[in-house]
Amino acid sequence: MVTASRPVLVTDSTRPGVLAALRELWGYRELVVELSKRSLQLRYKNSVLGIAWSLSTPLMLIFIITLVTKRLMNQNIPNYSAYLFPVMFAWSFFSMAIPESCGVLIDNAALVRKVYFPRELLPITVVVANLVHLLIAMTVALAYLALLRILPRQVNWQVLLLFLIIPAQCAATLGIGFIVSSLNVLFEAVRYVVIVAMQIMLYAVPILYPIERVVAATQHPWSHPWLDAWLRPHFVQLYLLNPFASILVLYQKALLPPIQNAGIPALPWSWGLLGQTWLISVVILVAGAMVFGRFKWTAVERL
Amino acid sequence: MTKRFRVVHQASTLKRAALEMLFNPRSRVDHITALQDIDFTVAEGETVGIVGRNGSGKSTILTLLAGIYRPSFGCITVRGRIGSLLDLGAGFHHELTAEDNAIMAGMIHGLTRAQSLDRVPRVIDYAGLEGFADTKIKHFSSGMILRLGFSVVIHTEPDVLLVDEVLAVGDETFQRKCRETIGQFQRQGKSIVFVSHDLDTVAEVTRRVIWLDAGRLRMDGPSGEVLAAYRAEAAR
């Protein structure tokens, strides 16, 4: 019964080439879809609202932040909540997918230890399942903008820019997911580091303040002479090197009319920023895949 | 082929790893050699049993053959689709129905979605679960889950079957059915690597047996001879 098309599995201590690894992953694409479907199905099995629950946390935060900004801080920006919708939903993608990636190998230990399949599928599945949330959330955000009559006037073809932002966001998230999922098997503390890092990150992205505030903060001299001389001139660029921050800025600039804040003219949509974000995201993805490839075998033995 | 594992003396922590890296970058980690210089070939259509005491490396060999671990030195080549029966029902989800689990598991074992869907009726039928296809498996008995797990793997049409003790689980009827299926696979010319502590079953199923002793290949030959030698040593 020898057939020519029979698969040959060779395992040795070397690493397969990138192309061979990608080809193998492509062969499992249906499984990724199925695993993602399963994870969504199981998460919302017992609720009538189902997947809509995923919107509840960001919606609540949008409400609270709008309230605090308008009533307590007296920042009267028209349609402030509209500016929060896309960024909060985009943030929600990061803040759900990354901690979830941490545990994905451990949660599937029973399977990983007994059946061979490319381990990369598990972190990929986390991103795909959360991408479904993100797409639903962005549809809701666009509907809200339409409701406020922002969408038909100011935004038209720019909605298509979302399709250039979302893949970069997925790439960056997957890269980080690769790193945290493999390292978390080896070091339990990784999970806690990630949780704390995500809490801190919330303040390093333009959600609680518009990006124009960051620009404004660099317009006046800082009290510390050394920081003033070295950090202040580059602060905005450094801030935007963080892909979490730049992706959120891109969402806002693609969907919403310029916002006047703190006397700083609104930053326009920037193709340069998009390119830079893509570059950084791809670097993170490649680095993450390398870390995962390096540690996945050890991780499976330790599960 | 040799397989070494790093010995983890203490739960590894980031702090320890960081300190090690800073102050003791060349620190040697302890290894245990689970399998040393193992070299064997299983011909197409051959069934090979692996015996040995607990911890001799039997299950490690199967895990390596399945591609789950990779060897520290040397190379393993497996030609054909692998059906790994290392654990029945691995990856089943209790909140999913028998049918959904069967589809999922088939795909995890390397089938496409269409192939997996196509086999589901046969899988359910073989497992004797007609009428329970749309029941969540959390309501199943452990025997039903084992039957479903076994059924999924044998319906992936593997060329190489890796069997670890699974024939020792389940009731009489199921064990007989498993045995029959194994016999059928043998007649179809599939290769089987079979690990068991039950020497009578090994004698019955295989013609050739490999005896592992503390990670080394102690004996490899006709099952009668090897099993007699192994029994003699065990009796001492």
XYZ file of C-alpha atoms in Angstrom:
539
model
C 0.000 0.000 0.000
C 2.815 2.408 -0.697
C 1.488 5.659 -2.012
C 3.590 8.474 -3.289
C 1.664 11.147 -1.432
C 2.362 9.689 1.969
C 3.505 12.252 4.531
C 6.993 11.838 5.919
C 7.696 13.156 9.390
C 11.334 13.687 10.206
C 12.181 14.908 13.683
C 15.706 15.655 14.700
C 17.429 18.301 16.736
C 17.608 20.770 13.852
C 14.940 23.279 12.950
C 12.909 23.079 9.754
C 13.132 25.888 7.233
C 10.752 28.811 7.381
C 8.997 27.843 4.158
C 8.452 24.252 5.247
C 7.048 25.470 8.564
C 4.707 27.929 6.842
C 3.551 25.269 4.404
C 2.762 22.961 7.301
C 0.786 25.698 9.081
C -1.158 26.423 5.906
C -2.139 22.760 5.788
C -3.785 23.177 9.170
C -5.748 26.349 8.313
C -9.109 24.603 8.640
C -8.193 23.464 12.128
C -7.435 27.063 13.136
C -10.916 28.115 12.019
C -12.477 25.168 13.835
C -10.523 25.737 17.064
C -11.431 29.435 16.988
C -15.081 28.608 16.452
C -14.941 26.190 19.342
C -13.368 28.725 21.652
C -16.038 31.335 20.819
C -18.813 28.776 21.072
C -17.649 27.584 24.485
C -17.136 31.066 25.856
C -20.675 32.167 25.112
C -22.513 28.876 25.354
C -24.860 29.833 28.163
C -25.746 33.417 27.400
C -28.530 34.837 25.314
C -26.526 37.898 24.368
C -23.647 35.646 23.456
C -20.832 37.396 21.729
C -22.314 40.802 22.568
C -20.972 40.312 26.087
C -17.498 40.904 24.747
C -18.583 44.483 24.121
C -19.832 45.072 27.638
C -16.497 45.925 29.284
C -15.292 48.419 26.651
C -18.747 50.028 26.467
C -18.800 50.508 30.215
C -15.313 52.022 30.154
C -16.284 54.364 27.322
C -19.268 55.548 29.339
C -17.215 56.135 32.479
C -14.327 57.881 30.747
C -16.713 60.155 28.852
C -18.479 61.022 32.077
C -15.261 61.746 33.963
C -13.753 63.800 31.148
C -16.828 65.911 30.525
C -18.248 66.375 34.000
C -15.282 66.141 36.365
C -12.457 67.437 34.210
C -14.637 69.856 32.259
C -13.039 69.049 28.945
C -15.807 69.962 26.607
C -14.877 68.125 23.460
C -17.870 67.563 21.210
C -18.657 63.894 20.617
C -15.866 62.792 22.924
C -17.321 59.298 23.250
C -17.043 58.899 19.484
C -13.279 59.252 19.813
C -13.234 56.560 22.451
C -15.230 53.935 20.561
C -12.643 52.742 18.045
C -9.652 53.001 20.387
C -11.371 51.309 23.284
C -12.458 48.389 21.118
C -8.984 48.116 19.613
C -7.471 48.185 23.091
C -9.919 45.542 24.179
C -8.456 43.238 21.496
C -4.958 43.606 22.957
C -6.088 43.311 26.535
C -8.038 40.126 25.879
C -5.787 38.342 23.404
C -2.457 38.828 25.173
C -3.354 37.497 28.650
C -5.314 34.702 26.960
C -2.231 33.724 24.959
C -0.296 33.315 28.203
C -2.245 30.258 29.222
C -2.986 28.738 25.848
C -0.358 25.973 25.926
C -1.049 25.135 29.562
C -4.809 25.047 29.047
C -4.377 22.643 26.154
C -1.684 20.556 27.839
C -3.719 17.338 27.636
C -3.845 17.698 23.873
C -0.344 19.058 23.282
C 1.284 16.219 25.213
C -0.526 13.481 23.325
C -1.024 14.500 19.710
C 1.328 16.158 17.264
C 0.194 19.274 15.442
C 2.099 22.511 14.923
C 2.111 24.177 18.347
C 1.900 27.566 16.651
C -1.766 26.877 15.971
C -2.727 27.562 19.575
C -1.511 31.188 19.851
C -2.800 31.777 16.301
C -6.220 30.537 17.359
C -6.328 33.040 20.227
C -5.716 35.902 17.796
C -8.266 34.633 15.270
C -10.979 34.197 17.905
C -10.341 37.692 19.232
C -10.265 39.066 15.700
C -13.894 37.991 15.392
C -14.642 40.105 18.464
C -12.699 43.002 17.030
C -14.566 42.952 13.721
C -17.919 42.880 15.489
C -16.804 45.669 17.809
C -15.594 47.833 14.910
C -18.938 47.369 13.166
C -20.630 48.609 16.334
C -18.213 51.545 16.501
C -18.971 52.503 12.889
C -22.697 52.223 13.586
C -22.271 54.562 16.538
C -20.356 57.066 14.431
C -23.122 56.894 11.854
C -25.670 57.500 14.602
C -23.819 60.628 15.672
C -23.759 61.677 12.013
C -19.962 61.750 12.004
C -19.595 58.852 9.643
C -21.401 59.985 6.480
C -19.893 63.473 6.502
C -16.295 63.124 7.504
C -15.528 59.519 6.776
C -15.939 57.731 3.522
C -13.170 55.794 1.833
C -11.130 56.086 5.009
C -13.069 53.231 6.552
C -11.062 51.022 4.211
C -7.934 52.043 6.111
C -9.137 49.715 8.859
C -8.133 46.828 6.631
C -4.577 48.150 6.653
C -4.518 48.703 10.408
C -6.113 45.467 11.621
C -3.546 43.082 10.039
C -0.691 45.022 11.648
C -2.496 44.852 14.955
C -2.938 41.093 14.586
C 0.731 40.639 13.659
C 1.951 42.532 16.721
C -0.468 40.726 19.015
C 0.437 37.314 17.606
C 4.144 38.045 18.014
C 3.613 38.927 21.661
C 1.299 35.925 22.022
C 4.043 33.619 20.716
C 6.492 34.981 23.267
C 4.248 34.915 26.320
C 2.639 31.548 25.550
C 5.934 29.678 25.285
C 7.703 31.482 28.123
C 4.755 31.111 30.477
C 5.198 27.337 30.453
C 8.798 27.754 31.557
C 8.208 30.595 34.006
C 4.900 30.924 35.792
C 5.632 34.527 36.697
C 5.252 35.561 33.036
C 1.481 35.640 33.470
C 1.724 38.150 36.321
C 4.286 40.262 34.518
C 1.910 40.398 31.530
C -1.076 41.417 33.660
C 0.878 44.236 35.283
C 2.374 45.301 31.949
C -1.087 45.516 30.381
C -2.303 47.684 33.282
C 0.607 50.047 32.778
C 0.167 49.992 29.018
C -3.353 51.390 29.370
C -1.719 54.688 30.391
C 0.868 54.596 27.628
C -1.738 54.632 24.865
C -4.019 57.482 23.810
C -7.271 56.353 25.404
C -7.510 58.408 28.560
C -6.090 61.408 26.699
C -5.871 62.342 23.021
C -2.492 62.067 21.285
C -2.531 65.867 20.909
C -2.020 66.068 24.692
C 1.260 64.190 24.313
C 2.369 66.676 21.664
C 1.295 69.564 23.917
C 3.337 68.169 26.780
C 6.494 68.474 24.711
C 5.897 72.108 23.716
C 7.033 73.612 26.987
C 10.382 73.104 28.736
C 10.532 70.289 31.266
C 11.852 70.946 34.757
C 14.528 68.265 34.596
C 17.350 69.714 32.457
C 18.734 66.388 31.218
C 15.332 64.983 30.277
C 14.430 68.324 28.715
C 17.484 68.282 26.500
C 17.483 64.640 25.484
C 14.041 63.167 25.877
C 11.647 66.031 25.123
C 12.599 66.608 21.480
C 12.061 62.913 20.650
C 9.276 62.122 23.066
C 6.414 61.954 20.561
C 8.410 59.734 18.195
C 9.376 57.444 21.079
C 5.782 57.344 22.253
C 4.671 56.270 18.793
C 7.316 53.543 18.552
C 5.066 51.610 20.890
C 2.830 49.714 18.455
C -0.024 49.673 20.962
C -0.012 53.476 20.954
C 0.520 53.970 17.241
C -2.196 51.489 16.294
C -4.726 53.313 18.450
C -3.663 56.637 16.934
C -4.136 55.165 13.463
C -7.661 54.018 14.309
C -8.604 57.480 15.533
C -7.077 59.328 12.619
C -8.625 56.967 10.067
C -12.160 57.204 11.387
C -12.636 60.547 13.057
C -12.468 64.208 12.158
C -9.497 66.113 13.614
C -9.887 67.028 17.242
C -8.758 70.380 18.574
C -7.287 69.949 21.994
C -4.877 71.795 24.245
C -4.344 74.420 21.589
C -2.400 71.959 19.449
C -3.581 71.566 15.879
C -4.950 68.069 15.325
C -2.490 65.550 13.946
C -3.569 64.391 10.495
C -3.705 60.808 9.198
C -0.148 59.755 8.498
C 0.904 57.113 5.977
C 4.360 57.289 7.487
C 2.978 56.249 10.850
C 1.124 53.374 9.194
C 4.333 52.191 7.525
C 6.291 52.479 10.732
C 3.624 50.555 12.647
C 3.637 47.804 10.022
C 7.401 47.528 10.220
C 7.424 47.290 14.019
C 4.532 44.824 14.045
C 6.230 42.534 11.545
C 9.471 42.681 13.527
C 7.542 41.696 16.668
C 5.842 38.852 14.794
C 9.101 37.468 13.433
C 10.847 37.813 16.789
C 7.892 36.131 18.493
C 7.890 33.249 16.026
C 11.611 32.784 16.618
C 11.205 32.742 20.400
C 8.334 30.284 20.077
C 10.330 28.070 17.741
C 13.221 28.106 20.171
C 11.225 27.275 23.289
C 8.263 25.230 22.053
C 9.980 21.858 22.368
C 11.200 22.528 25.896
C 7.778 23.908 26.778
C 6.034 20.713 25.656
C 8.373 18.628 27.818
C 7.596 20.798 30.837
C 3.845 20.818 30.477
C 18.859 8.354 18.681
C 19.254 9.747 22.178
C 16.794 11.702 24.252
C 17.866 13.784 27.197
C 15.640 15.804 29.456
C 16.658 18.760 31.531
C 16.122 18.022 35.169
C 14.067 20.676 36.886
C 15.025 20.534 40.530
C 12.824 23.373 41.605
C 10.000 25.225 40.006
C 11.862 27.497 37.646
C 11.304 31.161 38.232
C 12.180 34.215 36.248
C 14.334 35.440 39.109
C 16.432 32.285 39.175
C 16.823 32.306 35.425
C 17.834 35.963 35.427
C 20.345 35.461 38.257
C 21.785 32.411 36.536
C 22.175 34.344 33.341
C 23.877 37.247 35.103
C 26.199 35.467 37.484
C 26.617 31.990 36.164
C 26.127 32.044 32.409
C 27.978 28.797 31.855
C 26.256 26.890 34.604
C 25.724 23.318 33.552
C 22.203 22.069 33.743
C 21.584 18.532 34.854
C 20.252 16.175 32.295
C 18.879 12.722 32.571
C 19.214 10.485 29.599
C 15.834 8.911 29.069
C 16.889 7.020 25.949
C 20.458 6.295 24.970
C 21.609 5.259 21.495
C 18.319 3.707 20.471
C 18.363 2.542 16.888
C 15.693 0.450 15.254
C 13.654 0.207 12.100
C 10.107 -0.985 11.871
C 9.295 -2.395 8.467
C 6.072 -1.662 6.673
C 3.413 -4.040 7.923
C 5.415 -5.040 10.961
C 4.132 -4.930 14.533
C 6.734 -4.304 17.191
C 6.101 -4.533 20.898
C 8.101 -2.536 23.410
C 8.482 -3.880 26.921
C 10.447 -2.723 29.925
C 9.991 -1.669 33.490
C 8.426 1.599 34.595
C 10.662 4.472 33.609
C 12.615 2.492 31.046
C 11.586 4.884 28.284
C 8.766 3.055 26.526
C 6.326 5.918 26.473
C 9.098 8.372 25.640
C 9.830 6.394 22.472
C 6.193 6.608 21.405
C 6.052 10.317 22.209
C 9.164 10.820 20.066
C 7.754 8.724 17.225
C 4.565 10.777 17.352
C 6.642 13.930 16.810
C 5.647 15.461 20.148
C 9.202 15.476 21.507
C 12.256 15.775 19.365
C 15.415 13.789 19.923
C 18.409 15.436 21.572
C 20.722 13.660 19.155
C 19.949 11.639 16.088
C 16.978 11.512 13.829
C 13.605 9.844 13.591
C 11.850 9.303 10.281
C 8.258 8.159 10.109
C 6.782 7.461 6.685
C 3.031 7.727 6.462
C 0.188 9.123 8.471
C 0.654 8.603 12.187
C -2.243 7.513 14.353
C -1.251 8.194 17.929
C -3.179 6.265 20.527
C -1.103 7.616 23.385
C -4.164 8.775 25.223
C -7.741 8.135 24.211
C -9.868 11.229 24.013
C -6.964 13.663 24.281
C -8.317 17.094 23.540
C -11.962 16.175 23.838
C -14.007 18.959 25.276
C -16.687 18.057 27.765
C -19.018 20.813 26.681
C -19.107 19.626 23.075
C -21.250 16.858 21.639
C -19.823 13.492 20.608
C -20.178 14.501 16.980
C -18.423 17.871 17.387
C -15.638 16.254 19.373
C -15.206 13.612 16.681
C -14.969 16.268 13.947
C -12.510 18.330 15.980
C -10.359 15.362 16.999
C -10.238 14.057 13.436
C -8.914 17.418 12.287
C -6.395 17.573 15.133
C -5.173 14.164 13.986
C -4.562 15.628 10.558
C -7.755 15.197 8.553
C -9.287 18.004 6.562
C -12.690 19.234 7.677
C -14.423 17.483 4.789
C -12.687 14.176 5.528
C -13.483 14.455 9.194
C -17.155 15.233 8.545
C -17.345 12.324 6.148
C -16.058 9.871 8.754
C -18.226 10.995 11.657
C -21.073 8.491 11.105
C -18.593 5.610 10.929
C -16.735 6.897 13.996
C -19.949 7.114 16.020
C -21.102 3.750 14.762
C -17.844 1.963 15.578
C -17.801 3.470 19.054
C -21.323 2.146 19.583
C -22.704 5.591 20.282
C -25.661 5.672 17.895
C -28.306 7.918 19.366
C -25.740 9.829 21.439
C -24.104 11.744 18.595
C -25.623 15.032 19.724
C -25.124 14.469 23.448
C -22.436 16.477 25.220
C -19.727 14.091 26.286
C -19.815 15.362 29.862
C -22.830 13.087 30.200
C -20.856 10.091 28.904
C -19.326 7.319 30.950
C -15.553 7.076 30.821
C -15.884 3.936 28.713
C -17.949 5.767 26.099
C -15.338 8.522 25.880
C -12.523 5.978 25.470
C -14.451 4.220 22.697
C -15.024 7.477 20.907
C -11.332 8.413 21.248
C -10.164 5.083 19.873
C -12.679 5.203 17.070
C -11.623 8.680 15.942
C -7.966 7.704 15.605
C -8.470 4.427 13.773
C -10.774 6.176 11.306
C -8.062 8.657 10.341
C -6.668 5.782 8.284
C -3.191 5.856 9.770
C -0.288 4.038 8.150
C 1.583 3.875 11.434
C -0.213 3.184 14.665
C 1.378 4.074 18.016
C -0.389 2.271 20.846
C 0.355 2.940 24.506
C -1.402 0.668 26.969
C -4.769 1.704 25.624
C -5.884 -1.873 25.124
C -5.725 -2.301 28.876
C -8.551 0.136 29.445
C -12.256 -0.293 28.870
C -14.364 -3.373 29.386
C -13.947 -6.853 27.929
C -16.078 -6.191 24.894
C -14.205 -3.035 24.014
C -10.839 -4.712 24.529
C -11.856 -7.513 22.194
C -13.014 -5.026 19.606
C -9.716 -3.141 19.863
C -7.815 -6.388 19.459
C -9.841 -7.251 16.373
C -9.187 -3.853 14.862
C -5.473 -4.165 15.536
C -5.529 -7.542 13.772
C -7.321 -5.953 10.837
C -4.666 -3.232 10.643
C -1.956 -5.897 10.660
C -3.616 -7.715 7.773
C -3.844 -4.420 5.880
C -0.074 -4.098 6.169
C 0.119 -1.163 8.559
C 2.998 -0.706 10.941
C 2.243 -0.781 14.627
C 4.395 0.077 17.615
C 2.825 -1.344 20.686
C 3.727 -0.559 24.297
C 2.310 -2.649 27.103
C 2.992 -4.142 30.485
C 0.647 -6.984 29.671
C 3.136 -9.494 28.282
C 0.445 -11.957 27.225
C -1.132 -9.345 24.982
C 2.280 -8.410 23.615
C 2.984 -12.061 22.829
C -0.375 -12.384 21.144
C -0.172 -9.243 19.019
C 3.492 -9.026 18.023
C 6.157 -11.168 16.406
C 9.011 -8.870 17.348
C 9.701 -7.250 20.690
C 12.131 -4.591 21.847
C 13.197 -4.735 25.479
C 14.166 -1.403 26.972
C 16.215 -1.328 30.124
C 16.901 2.035 31.757
C 16.792 3.847 28.436
C 18.982 1.403 26.572
C 18.020 -1.144 24.005
C 18.582 -4.397 25.863
C 17.250 -6.868 23.351
C 15.521 -6.766 19.993
C 14.267 -9.962 18.452
C 11.463 -12.490 18.027
C 8.837 -11.914 20.692
C 9.072 -15.421 22.207
C 12.790 -15.094 22.905
C 12.749 -11.528 24.164
C 9.715 -12.027 26.370
C 11.223 -15.191 27.885
C 14.436 -13.352 28.711
C 12.497 -10.387 30.087
C 10.325 -12.664 32.232
C 13.384 -14.479 33.507
C 14.971 -11.236 34.625
C 11.765 -9.936 36.158
C 11.438 -13.126 38.193
C 14.870 -12.711 39.695
